[in-house]
Coordinates of C-alpha atoms in Angstrom, one line a residue:
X1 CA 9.8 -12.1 46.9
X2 CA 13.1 -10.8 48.2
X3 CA 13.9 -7.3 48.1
X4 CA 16.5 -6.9 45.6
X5 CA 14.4 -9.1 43.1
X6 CA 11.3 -6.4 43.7
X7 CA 14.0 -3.5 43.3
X8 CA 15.3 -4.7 40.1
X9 CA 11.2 -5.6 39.1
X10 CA 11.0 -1.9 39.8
X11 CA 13.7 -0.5 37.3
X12 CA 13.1 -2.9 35.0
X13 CA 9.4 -1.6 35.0
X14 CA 10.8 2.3 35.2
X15 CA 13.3 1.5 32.5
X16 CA 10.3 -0.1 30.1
X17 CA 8.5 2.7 30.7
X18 CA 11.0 5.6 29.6
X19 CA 11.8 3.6 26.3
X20 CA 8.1 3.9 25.3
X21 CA 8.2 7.5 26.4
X22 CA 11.0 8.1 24.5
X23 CA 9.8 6.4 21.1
X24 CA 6.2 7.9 21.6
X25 CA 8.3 11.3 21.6
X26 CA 10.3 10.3 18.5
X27 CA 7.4 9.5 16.6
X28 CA 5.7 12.8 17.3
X29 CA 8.6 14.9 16.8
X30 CA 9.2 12.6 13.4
X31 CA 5.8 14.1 11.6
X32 CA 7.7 17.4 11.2
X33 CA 10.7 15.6 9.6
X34 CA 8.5 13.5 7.3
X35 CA 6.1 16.5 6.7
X36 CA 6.7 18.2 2.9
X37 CA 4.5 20.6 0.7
X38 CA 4.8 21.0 -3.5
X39 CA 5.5 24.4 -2.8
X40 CA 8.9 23.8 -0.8
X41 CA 11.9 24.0 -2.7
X42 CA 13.8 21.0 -1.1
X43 CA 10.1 18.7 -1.7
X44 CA 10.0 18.6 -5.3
X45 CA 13.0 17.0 -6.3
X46 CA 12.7 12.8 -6.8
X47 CA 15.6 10.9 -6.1
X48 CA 14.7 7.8 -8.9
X49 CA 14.8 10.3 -11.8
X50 CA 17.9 12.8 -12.4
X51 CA 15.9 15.6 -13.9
X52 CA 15.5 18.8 -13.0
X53 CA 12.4 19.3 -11.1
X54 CA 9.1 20.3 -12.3
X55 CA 5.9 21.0 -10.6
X56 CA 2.4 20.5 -12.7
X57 CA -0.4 22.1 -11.8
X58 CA -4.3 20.4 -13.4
X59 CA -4.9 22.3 -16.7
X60 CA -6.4 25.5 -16.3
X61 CA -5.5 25.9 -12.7
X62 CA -3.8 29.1 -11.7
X63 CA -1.0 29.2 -10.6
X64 CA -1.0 29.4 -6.4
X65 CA 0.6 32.3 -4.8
X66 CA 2.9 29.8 -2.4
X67 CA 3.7 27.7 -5.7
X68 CA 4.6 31.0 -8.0
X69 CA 6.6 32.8 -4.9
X70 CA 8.8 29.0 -5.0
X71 CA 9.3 29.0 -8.4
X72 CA 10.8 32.5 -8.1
X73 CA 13.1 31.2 -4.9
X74 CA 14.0 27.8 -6.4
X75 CA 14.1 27.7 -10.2
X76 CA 11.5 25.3 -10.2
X77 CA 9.8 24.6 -13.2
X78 CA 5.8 24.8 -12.8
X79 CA 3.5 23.3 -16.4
X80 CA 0.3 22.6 -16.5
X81 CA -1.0 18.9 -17.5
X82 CA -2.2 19.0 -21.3
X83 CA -5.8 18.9 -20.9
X84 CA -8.6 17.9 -17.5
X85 CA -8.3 14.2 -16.5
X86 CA -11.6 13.0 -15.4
X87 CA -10.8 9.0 -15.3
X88 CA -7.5 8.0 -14.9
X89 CA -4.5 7.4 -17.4
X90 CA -6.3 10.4 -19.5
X91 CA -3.0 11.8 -20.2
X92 CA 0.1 9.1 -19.9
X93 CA 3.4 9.7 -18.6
X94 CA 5.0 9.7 -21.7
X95 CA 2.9 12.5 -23.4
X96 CA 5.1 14.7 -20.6
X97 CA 8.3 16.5 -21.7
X98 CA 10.1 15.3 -18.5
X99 CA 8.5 13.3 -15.0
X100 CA 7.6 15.7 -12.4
X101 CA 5.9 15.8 -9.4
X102 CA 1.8 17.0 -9.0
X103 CA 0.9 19.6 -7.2
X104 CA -1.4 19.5 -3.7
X105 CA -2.5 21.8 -1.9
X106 CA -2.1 20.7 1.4
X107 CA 1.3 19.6 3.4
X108 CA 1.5 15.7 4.1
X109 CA 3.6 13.2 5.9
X110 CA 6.1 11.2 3.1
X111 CA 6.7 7.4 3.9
X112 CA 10.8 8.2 5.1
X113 CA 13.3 9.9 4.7
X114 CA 14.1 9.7 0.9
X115 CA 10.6 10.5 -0.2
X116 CA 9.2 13.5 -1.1
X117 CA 5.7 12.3 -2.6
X118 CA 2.1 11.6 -0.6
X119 CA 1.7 7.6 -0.9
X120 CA -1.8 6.1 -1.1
X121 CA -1.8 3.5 1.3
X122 CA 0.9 4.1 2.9
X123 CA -1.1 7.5 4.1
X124 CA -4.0 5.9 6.4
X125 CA -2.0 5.0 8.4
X126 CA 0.0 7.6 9.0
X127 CA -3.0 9.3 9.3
X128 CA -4.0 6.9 12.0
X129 CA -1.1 7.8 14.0
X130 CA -1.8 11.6 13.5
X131 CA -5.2 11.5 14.8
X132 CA -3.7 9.9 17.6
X133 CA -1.0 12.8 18.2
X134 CA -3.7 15.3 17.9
X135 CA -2.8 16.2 14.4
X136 CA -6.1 16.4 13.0
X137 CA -5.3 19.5 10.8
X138 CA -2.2 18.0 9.1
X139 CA -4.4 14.5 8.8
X140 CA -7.6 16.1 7.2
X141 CA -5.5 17.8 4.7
X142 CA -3.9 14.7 3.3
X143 CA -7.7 13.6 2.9
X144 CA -8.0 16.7 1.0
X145 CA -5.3 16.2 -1.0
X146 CA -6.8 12.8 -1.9
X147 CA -10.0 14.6 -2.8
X148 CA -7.5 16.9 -5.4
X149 CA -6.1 13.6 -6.7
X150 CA -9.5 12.2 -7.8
X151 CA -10.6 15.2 -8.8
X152 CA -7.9 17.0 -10.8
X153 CA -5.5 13.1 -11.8
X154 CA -8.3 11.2 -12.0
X155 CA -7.7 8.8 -9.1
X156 CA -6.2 8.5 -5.6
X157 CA -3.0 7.7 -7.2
X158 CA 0.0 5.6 -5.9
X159 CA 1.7 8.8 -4.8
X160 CA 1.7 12.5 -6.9
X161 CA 4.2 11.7 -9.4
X162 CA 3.5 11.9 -13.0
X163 CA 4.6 8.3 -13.6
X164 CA 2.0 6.9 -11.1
X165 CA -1.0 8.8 -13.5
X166 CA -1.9 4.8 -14.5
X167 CA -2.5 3.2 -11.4
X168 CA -4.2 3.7 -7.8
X169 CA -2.9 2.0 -4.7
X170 CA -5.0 -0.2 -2.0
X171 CA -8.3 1.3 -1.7
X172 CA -8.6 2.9 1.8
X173 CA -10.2 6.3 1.4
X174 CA -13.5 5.6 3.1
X175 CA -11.2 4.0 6.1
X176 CA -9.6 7.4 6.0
X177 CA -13.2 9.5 6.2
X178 CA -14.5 6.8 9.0
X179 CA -11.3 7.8 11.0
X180 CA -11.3 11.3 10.7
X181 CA -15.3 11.6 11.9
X182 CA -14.4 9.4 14.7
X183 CA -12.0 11.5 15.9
X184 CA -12.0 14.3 18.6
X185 CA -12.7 17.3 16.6
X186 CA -14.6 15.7 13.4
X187 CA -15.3 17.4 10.4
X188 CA -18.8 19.1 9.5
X189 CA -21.4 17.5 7.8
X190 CA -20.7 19.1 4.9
X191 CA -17.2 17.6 4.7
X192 CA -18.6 14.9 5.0
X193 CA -20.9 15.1 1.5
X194 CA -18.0 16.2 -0.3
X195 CA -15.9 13.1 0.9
X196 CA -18.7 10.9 0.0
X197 CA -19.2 12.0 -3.4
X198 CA -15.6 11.8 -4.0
X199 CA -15.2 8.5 -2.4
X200 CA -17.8 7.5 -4.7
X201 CA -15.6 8.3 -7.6
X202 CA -12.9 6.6 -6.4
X203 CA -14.8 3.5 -6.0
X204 CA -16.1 3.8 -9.3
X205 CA -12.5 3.0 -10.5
X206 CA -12.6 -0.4 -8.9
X207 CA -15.7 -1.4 -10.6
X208 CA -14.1 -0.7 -13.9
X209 CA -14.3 -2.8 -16.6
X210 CA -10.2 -2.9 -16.5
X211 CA -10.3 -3.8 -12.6
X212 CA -13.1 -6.8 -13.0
X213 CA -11.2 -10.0 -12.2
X214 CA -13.2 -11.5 -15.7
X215 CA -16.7 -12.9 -14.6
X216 CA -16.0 -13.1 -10.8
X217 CA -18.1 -10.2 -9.3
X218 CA -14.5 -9.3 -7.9
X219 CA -11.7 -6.9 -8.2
X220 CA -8.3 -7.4 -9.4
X221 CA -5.1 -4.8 -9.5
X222 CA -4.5 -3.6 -12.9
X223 CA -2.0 -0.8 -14.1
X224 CA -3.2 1.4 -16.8
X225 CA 0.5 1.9 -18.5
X226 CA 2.4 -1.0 -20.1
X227 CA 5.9 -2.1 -20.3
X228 CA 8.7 -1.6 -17.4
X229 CA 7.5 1.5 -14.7
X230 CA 9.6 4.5 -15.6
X231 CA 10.5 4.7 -12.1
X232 CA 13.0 2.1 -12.3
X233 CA 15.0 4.4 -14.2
X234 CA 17.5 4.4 -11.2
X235 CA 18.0 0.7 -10.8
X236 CA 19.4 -1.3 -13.6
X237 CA 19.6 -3.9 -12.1
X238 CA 16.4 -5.2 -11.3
X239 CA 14.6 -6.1 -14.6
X240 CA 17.9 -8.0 -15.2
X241 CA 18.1 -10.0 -11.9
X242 CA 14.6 -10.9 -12.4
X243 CA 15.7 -12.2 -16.0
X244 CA 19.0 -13.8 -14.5
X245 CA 16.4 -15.9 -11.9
X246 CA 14.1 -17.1 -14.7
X247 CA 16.6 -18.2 -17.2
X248 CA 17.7 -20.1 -13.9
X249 CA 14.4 -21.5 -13.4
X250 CA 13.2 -22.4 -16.7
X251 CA 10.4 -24.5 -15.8
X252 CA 8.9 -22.0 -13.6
X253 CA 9.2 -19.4 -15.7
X254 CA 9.6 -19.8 -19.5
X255 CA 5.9 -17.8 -19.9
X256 CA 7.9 -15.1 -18.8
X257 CA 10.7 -14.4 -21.0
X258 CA 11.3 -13.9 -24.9
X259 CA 14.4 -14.3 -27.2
X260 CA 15.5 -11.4 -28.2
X261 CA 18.7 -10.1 -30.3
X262 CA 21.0 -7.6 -27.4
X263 CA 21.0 -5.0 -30.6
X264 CA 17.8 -5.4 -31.8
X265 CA 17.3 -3.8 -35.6
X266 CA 13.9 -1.7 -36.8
X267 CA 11.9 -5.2 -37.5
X268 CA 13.5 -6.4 -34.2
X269 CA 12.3 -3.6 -31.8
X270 CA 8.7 -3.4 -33.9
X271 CA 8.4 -7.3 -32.8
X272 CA 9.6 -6.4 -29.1
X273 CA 6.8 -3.5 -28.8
X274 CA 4.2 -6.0 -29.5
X275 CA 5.5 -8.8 -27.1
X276 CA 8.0 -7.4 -25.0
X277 CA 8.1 -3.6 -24.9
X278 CA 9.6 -0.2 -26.5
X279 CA 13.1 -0.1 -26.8
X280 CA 12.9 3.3 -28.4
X281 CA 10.5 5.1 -26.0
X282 CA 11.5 3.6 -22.6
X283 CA 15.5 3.9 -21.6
X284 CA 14.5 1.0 -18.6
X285 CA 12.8 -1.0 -21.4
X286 CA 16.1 -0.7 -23.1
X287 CA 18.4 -2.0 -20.6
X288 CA 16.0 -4.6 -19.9
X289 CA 17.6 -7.6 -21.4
X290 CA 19.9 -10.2 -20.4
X291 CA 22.2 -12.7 -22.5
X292 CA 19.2 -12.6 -25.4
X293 CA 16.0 -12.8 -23.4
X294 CA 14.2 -9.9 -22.5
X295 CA 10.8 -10.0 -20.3
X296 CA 7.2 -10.5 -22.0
X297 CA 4.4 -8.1 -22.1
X298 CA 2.2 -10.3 -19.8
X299 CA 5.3 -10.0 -17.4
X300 CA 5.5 -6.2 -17.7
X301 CA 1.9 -6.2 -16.9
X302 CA 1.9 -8.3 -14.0
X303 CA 4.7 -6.7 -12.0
X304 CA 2.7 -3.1 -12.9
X305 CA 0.1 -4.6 -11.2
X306 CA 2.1 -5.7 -8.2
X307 CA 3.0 -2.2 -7.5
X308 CA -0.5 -1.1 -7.4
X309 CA -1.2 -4.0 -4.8
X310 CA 1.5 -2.4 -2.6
X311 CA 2.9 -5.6 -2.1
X312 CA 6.2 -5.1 -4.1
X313 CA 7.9 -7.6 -4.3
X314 CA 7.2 -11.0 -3.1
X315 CA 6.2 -14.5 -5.4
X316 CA 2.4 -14.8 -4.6
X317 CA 1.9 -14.4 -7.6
X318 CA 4.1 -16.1 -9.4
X319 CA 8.2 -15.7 -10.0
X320 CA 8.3 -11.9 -8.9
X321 CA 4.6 -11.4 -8.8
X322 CA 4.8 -11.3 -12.3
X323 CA 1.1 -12.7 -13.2
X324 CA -0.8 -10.2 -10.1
X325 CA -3.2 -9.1 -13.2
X326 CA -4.7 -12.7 -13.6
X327 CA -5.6 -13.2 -9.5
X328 CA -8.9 -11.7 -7.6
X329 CA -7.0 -11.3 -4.8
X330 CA -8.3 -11.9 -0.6
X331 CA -6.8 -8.5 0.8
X332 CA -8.2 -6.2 -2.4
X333 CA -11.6 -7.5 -2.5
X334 CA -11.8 -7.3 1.5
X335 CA -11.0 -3.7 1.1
X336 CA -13.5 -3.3 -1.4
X337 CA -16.4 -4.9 1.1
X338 CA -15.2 -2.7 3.5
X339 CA -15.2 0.2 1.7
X340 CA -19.0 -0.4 0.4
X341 CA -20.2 -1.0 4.4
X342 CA -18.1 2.3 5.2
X343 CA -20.1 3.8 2.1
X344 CA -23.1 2.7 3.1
X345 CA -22.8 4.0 6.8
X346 CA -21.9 7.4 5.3
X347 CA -24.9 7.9 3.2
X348 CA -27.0 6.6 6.0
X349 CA -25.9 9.6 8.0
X350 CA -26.3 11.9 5.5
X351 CA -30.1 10.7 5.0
X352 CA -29.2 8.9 1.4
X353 CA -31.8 6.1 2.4
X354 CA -31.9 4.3 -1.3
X355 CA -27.9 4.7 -1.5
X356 CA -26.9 3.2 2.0
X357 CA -29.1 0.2 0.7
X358 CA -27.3 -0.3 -2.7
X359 CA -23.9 0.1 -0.9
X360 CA -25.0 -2.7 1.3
X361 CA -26.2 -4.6 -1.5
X362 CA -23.3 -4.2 -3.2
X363 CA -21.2 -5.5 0.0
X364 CA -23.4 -8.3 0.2
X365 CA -23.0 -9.4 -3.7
X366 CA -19.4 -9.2 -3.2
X367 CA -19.5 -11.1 -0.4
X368 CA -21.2 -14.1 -1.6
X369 CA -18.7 -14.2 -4.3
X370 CA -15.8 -13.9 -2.0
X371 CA -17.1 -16.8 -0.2
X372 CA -17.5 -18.8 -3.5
X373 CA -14.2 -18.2 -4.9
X374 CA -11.7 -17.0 -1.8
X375 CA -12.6 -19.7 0.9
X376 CA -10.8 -23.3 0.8
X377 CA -13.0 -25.5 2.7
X378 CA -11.0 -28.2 2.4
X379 CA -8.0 -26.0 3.4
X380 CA -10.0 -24.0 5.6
X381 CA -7.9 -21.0 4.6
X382 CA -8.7 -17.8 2.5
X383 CA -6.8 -18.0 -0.3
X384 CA -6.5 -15.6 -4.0
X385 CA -8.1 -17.3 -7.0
X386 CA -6.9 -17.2 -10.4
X387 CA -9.7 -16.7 -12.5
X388 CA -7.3 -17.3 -15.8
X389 CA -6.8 -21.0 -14.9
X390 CA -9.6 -21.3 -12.7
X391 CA -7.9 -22.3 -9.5
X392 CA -7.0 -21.3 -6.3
X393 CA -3.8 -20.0 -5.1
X394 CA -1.4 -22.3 -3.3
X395 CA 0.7 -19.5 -2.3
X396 CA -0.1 -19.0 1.7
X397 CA -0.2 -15.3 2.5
X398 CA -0.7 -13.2 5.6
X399 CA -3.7 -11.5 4.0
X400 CA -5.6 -14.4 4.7
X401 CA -6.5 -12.4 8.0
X402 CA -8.3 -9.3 5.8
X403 CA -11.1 -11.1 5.8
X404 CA -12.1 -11.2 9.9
X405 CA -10.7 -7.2 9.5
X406 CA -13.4 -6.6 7.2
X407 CA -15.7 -8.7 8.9
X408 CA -17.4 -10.5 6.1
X409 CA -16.3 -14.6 7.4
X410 CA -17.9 -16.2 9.3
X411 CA -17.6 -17.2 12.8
X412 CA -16.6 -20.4 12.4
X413 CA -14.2 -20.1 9.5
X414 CA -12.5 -17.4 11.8
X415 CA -11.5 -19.5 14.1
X416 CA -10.1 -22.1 11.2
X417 CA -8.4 -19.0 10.4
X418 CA -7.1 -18.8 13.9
X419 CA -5.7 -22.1 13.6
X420 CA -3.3 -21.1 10.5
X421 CA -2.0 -18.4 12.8
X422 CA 1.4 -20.4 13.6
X423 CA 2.1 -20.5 10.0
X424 CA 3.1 -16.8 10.6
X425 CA 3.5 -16.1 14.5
X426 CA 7.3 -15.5 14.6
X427 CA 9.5 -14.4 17.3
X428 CA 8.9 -10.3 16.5
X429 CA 5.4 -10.5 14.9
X430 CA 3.8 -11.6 11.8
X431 CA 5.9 -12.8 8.6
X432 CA 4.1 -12.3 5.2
X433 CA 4.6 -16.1 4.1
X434 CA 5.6 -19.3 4.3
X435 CA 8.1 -18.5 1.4
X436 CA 11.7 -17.7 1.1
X437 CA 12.4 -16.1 -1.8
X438 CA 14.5 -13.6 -1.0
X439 CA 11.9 -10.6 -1.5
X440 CA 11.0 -8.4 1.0
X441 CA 7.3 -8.9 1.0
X442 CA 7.5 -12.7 2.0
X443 CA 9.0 -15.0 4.8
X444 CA 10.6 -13.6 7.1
X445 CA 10.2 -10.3 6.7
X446 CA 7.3 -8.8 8.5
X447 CA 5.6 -5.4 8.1
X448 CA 3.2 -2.8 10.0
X449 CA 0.0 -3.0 7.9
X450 CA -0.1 -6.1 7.6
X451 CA -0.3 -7.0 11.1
X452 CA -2.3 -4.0 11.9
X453 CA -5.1 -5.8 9.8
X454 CA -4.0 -9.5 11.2
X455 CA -4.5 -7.8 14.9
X456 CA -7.4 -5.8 13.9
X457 CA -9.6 -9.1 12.3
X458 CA -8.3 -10.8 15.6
X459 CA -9.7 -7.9 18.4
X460 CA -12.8 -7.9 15.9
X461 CA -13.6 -11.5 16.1
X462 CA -12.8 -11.8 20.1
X463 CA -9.4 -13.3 20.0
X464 CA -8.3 -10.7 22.1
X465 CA -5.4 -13.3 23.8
X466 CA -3.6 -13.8 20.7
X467 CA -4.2 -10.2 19.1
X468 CA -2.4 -8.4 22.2
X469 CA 0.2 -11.6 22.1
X470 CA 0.9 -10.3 18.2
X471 CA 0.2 -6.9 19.1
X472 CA 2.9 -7.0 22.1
X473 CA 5.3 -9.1 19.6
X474 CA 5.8 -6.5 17.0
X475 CA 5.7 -3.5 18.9
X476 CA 8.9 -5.4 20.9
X477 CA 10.7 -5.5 17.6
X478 CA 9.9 -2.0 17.3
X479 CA 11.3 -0.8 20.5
X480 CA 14.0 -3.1 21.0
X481 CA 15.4 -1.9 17.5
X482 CA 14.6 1.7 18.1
X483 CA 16.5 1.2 21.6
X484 CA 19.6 0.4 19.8
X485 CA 19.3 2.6 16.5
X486 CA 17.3 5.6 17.6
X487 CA 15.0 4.9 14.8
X488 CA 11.8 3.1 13.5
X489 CA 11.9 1.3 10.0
X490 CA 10.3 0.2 7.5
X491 CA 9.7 -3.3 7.8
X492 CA 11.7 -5.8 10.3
X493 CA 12.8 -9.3 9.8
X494 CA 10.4 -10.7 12.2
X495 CA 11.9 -14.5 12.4
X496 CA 15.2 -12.5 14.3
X497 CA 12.9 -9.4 15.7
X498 CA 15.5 -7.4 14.3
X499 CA 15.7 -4.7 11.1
X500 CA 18.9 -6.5 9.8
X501 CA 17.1 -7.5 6.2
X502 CA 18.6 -9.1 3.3
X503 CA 16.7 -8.7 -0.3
X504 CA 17.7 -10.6 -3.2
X505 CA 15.9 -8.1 -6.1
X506 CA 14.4 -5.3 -6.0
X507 CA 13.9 -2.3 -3.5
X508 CA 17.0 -3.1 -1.2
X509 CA 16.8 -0.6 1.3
X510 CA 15.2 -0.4 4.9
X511 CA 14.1 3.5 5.0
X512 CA 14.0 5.1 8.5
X513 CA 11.1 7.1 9.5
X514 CA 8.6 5.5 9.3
X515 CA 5.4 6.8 8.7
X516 CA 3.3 3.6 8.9
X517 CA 5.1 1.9 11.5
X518 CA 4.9 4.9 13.9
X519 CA 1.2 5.0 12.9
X520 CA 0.6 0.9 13.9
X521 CA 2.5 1.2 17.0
X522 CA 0.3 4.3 18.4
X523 CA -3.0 2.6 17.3
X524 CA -1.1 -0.7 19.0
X525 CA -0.5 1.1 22.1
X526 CA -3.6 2.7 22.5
X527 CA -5.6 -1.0 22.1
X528 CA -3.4 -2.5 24.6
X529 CA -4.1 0.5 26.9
X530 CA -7.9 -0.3 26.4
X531 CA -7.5 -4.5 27.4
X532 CA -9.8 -7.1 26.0
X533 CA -13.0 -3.5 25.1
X534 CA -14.0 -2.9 21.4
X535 CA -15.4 -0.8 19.8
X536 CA -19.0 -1.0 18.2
X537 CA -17.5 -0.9 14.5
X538 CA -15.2 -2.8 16.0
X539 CA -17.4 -5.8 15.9
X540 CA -18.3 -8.5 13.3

């Protein structure tokens, strides 16, 4: 090779190598920016709502030292909730004076910028990226805090605002406790008790006669509230694009929408609260409507439901995810069979003989029925089912990869899995879909957890070629836009390998930050350091 091509090999290698220096710094500096606590003044205020802030404390509890010192400083409100929650929804949002924000006792890493709360899934991996940067304190004691929540709100929550009291997010808490007593300095054995019983409790939720996808064996996503989410109170908009679409689309979407007069009387709004939602008691309920129609219960449902998935928004399943209640869906259920093997490990360890058993047993039930009612052979895909119609979803999603990360398929239908990969191989990573429809959880947007999982089920089942091929894709789009905007976002429009996004409805915005992108790339980074070696749990 001539010299001046092995000199410009040389800084290009240099150059390569400072960039990923430089973003590996970012990110570690970045925890301290993303890092809040509800006893700082500045963390307690939520951009959706213009209210005044207000902490709440679990009834009874009194009232921390750090918390009452704040409210002294800040003028911050700080109430108690109106009686113990044990299961969740036990007190509603509405039986609250004013939204507010719930009080942990531990600091924890927000999402981005504009945050202020702890998010459920978005926080393993953040947490994942901590452990990696030696931040085992700040990572245990957003595990902790997830202890308070199940404990004190009555579930791992979306995030610690009193409008998420009705629903969880993605269940990854035993993920969370496998991760922290694989790292370097691991908790005690006693920790480890306490996390088990408590993970116990959160997976008791799941199993909840609410959460049964009807006589599956499987889990579906299910919000415990009704009508629009009070946290759309700062988008009026939304609701009434979705409306503008389905009056558009008629045919796709009449089961979603109701006449109803713009200035409904008394008989009018009692009708609406029994097939729409309460004009009276919710102000985003109110503004809900569009040229007559407003949006149907079902609906209202449905996209609660989507936001519990995490997936928010995308048209899986159906216009605007808008029937998510009615579909036992691939990437929840995988979760689940996850979580029971983690379970199951856990009380081995701690000498529960007769419970690691049942876990496994309970893994293996939900397998079989996963195999009955998520696998297309004739597709040879995983797919969602609908166990309201009784049919399988024809919707192609990128979560048809949780599967070989949970490591419940089977050999061979992981490598029919492998050959649906080009479906969503795109120039900067994975894409959600195969679907354009303008929402940011399908085609062509692509987003860190997602192929984190894709990867992971790759590495696990030995396609170690095309998991660092994905793996070298996305972290590109990473660096290459951090190289030009000094930051890391969100989620990237994978088809361009760019964070230019466009979304039609709903959340609009690509946040900077970001905690779970910074947490993918590290775990990314350090797999690609290791080559083609896994480890044990890493195996099917």
């Amino acid at each position: 090779m001539p010299r001046f091509l092995v000199s410009l090999v040389l800084v290009l290698a240099v150059a390569a190598q400072a960039q990923t220096k430089d973003i590996t710094t970012y990110i570690h500096h970045t925890w301290d920016t993303l890092t809040r606590s509800t006893t700082q003044c500045n963390a307690v205020s939520d951009s959706k709502v213009a209210e005044k802030p207000i902490v709440y404390l679990p009834a009874g509890m009194a009232i921390p030292a750090d918390l009452a010192k704040m409210q002294k400083q800040c003028g911050v409100e700080v109430e108690h909730l109106p009686r113990r929650i044990t299961h969740i929804a036990e007190v509603m949002p509405d039986e609250l004076p004013r939204t507010g924000v719930l009080y942990l006792p531990h600091p924890y890493v927000v999402p981005g910028g504009r945050f202020n709360e702890m998010y459920g899934w978005d926080s393993y991996f953040i947490i994942l990226g901590l452990l990696h940067d030696g931040r085992d304190d700040l990572a245990r004691g957003m595990a902790e805090n997830f202890f308070f929540e199940i404990e004190n709100y009555g579930a791992l929550l979306n995030a610690n605002r009193t409008y998420y009291l009705t629903r969880s997010q993605p269940p990854l808490l035993a993920e969370i406790i496998r991760e922290l007593m694989a790292s370097k300095n691991p908790p005690d054995r006693a920790w480890l008790e306490h996390a088990y019983t408590t993970a116990t409790k959160d997976y008791a939720l799941w199993k909840s006669p609410e959460h049964r996808a009807g006589n599956t064996g499987l889990a579906r996503y299910k919000d415990f509230g009704s009508g629009p989410v009070p946290e759309m109170a700062d988008d009026d908009n939304y609701y009434r694009d979705v409306i503008r679409w389905m009056q558009e689309h008629r045919r796709a979407a009449m089961e979603y929408l109701v006449h109803s007069d713009p200035h409904p009387d008394a008989a009018e709004k009692s009708r609406l609260r029994k097939i729409s939602c309460d004009v009276d008691k919710s102000s985003v309920c109110a503004r809900a409507t569009l040229a007559g129609s407003r949006l149907t219960k079902a609906f209202f449902d449905g996209d609660r439901a989507m936001r519990e998935s995490g997936f928010d928004t995308s048209f899986r399943f159906g216009p605007f995810s808008g029937s998510t209640q009615q579909y036992a869906p691939v990437c929840l259920n995988s979760l689940l069979y996850r979580y029971e093997m983690d379970m199951s490990d856990f009380a081995q360890t701690l000498g529960k003989t007769n419970e690691a058993a049942e876990w496994m047993h309970r893994a293996e039930r939900r397998k079989s029925a996963m195999q009955l009612y998520l696998w297309n052979a004739r597709r040879k895909r995983f797919v969602d089912y609908n166990f309201v119609t009784h049919k399988q979803s024809d919707y192609h999603y990128v979560t048809e990869f949780y599967p070989l990360w949970a490591g419940w398929t089977s050999p061979e239908q992981a490598k029919a899995t492998m050959l649906n990969l080009g479906d969503y191989e795109r120039k900067g990573g994975l894409a959600m879909s195969l679907h354009r429809s303008g929402m940011q959880w399908d085609e062509p947007f692509g987003w860190a957890p997602t192929n984190y999982f894709a990867i992971a089920g790759m590495r696990r089942y030995g396609f170690n070629t095309e998991a660092n091929r994905i793996a070298k894709k996305f972290m590109h789009t990473i660096e290459s836009n951090y190289a030009r905007e000094d930051t890391i976002r969100e989620k990237y429009n994978v088809e361009a390998g760019t964070s230019e996004v466009q979304v039609t409805a709903g959340y609009k915005a690509n946040v900077a930050g970001f905690g779970w992108t910074n947490g993918v790339y590290l775990r990314l980074k350090s797999w690609l350091a290791q080559g083609d070696s896994l480890k044990t749990q890493d195996k099917p």
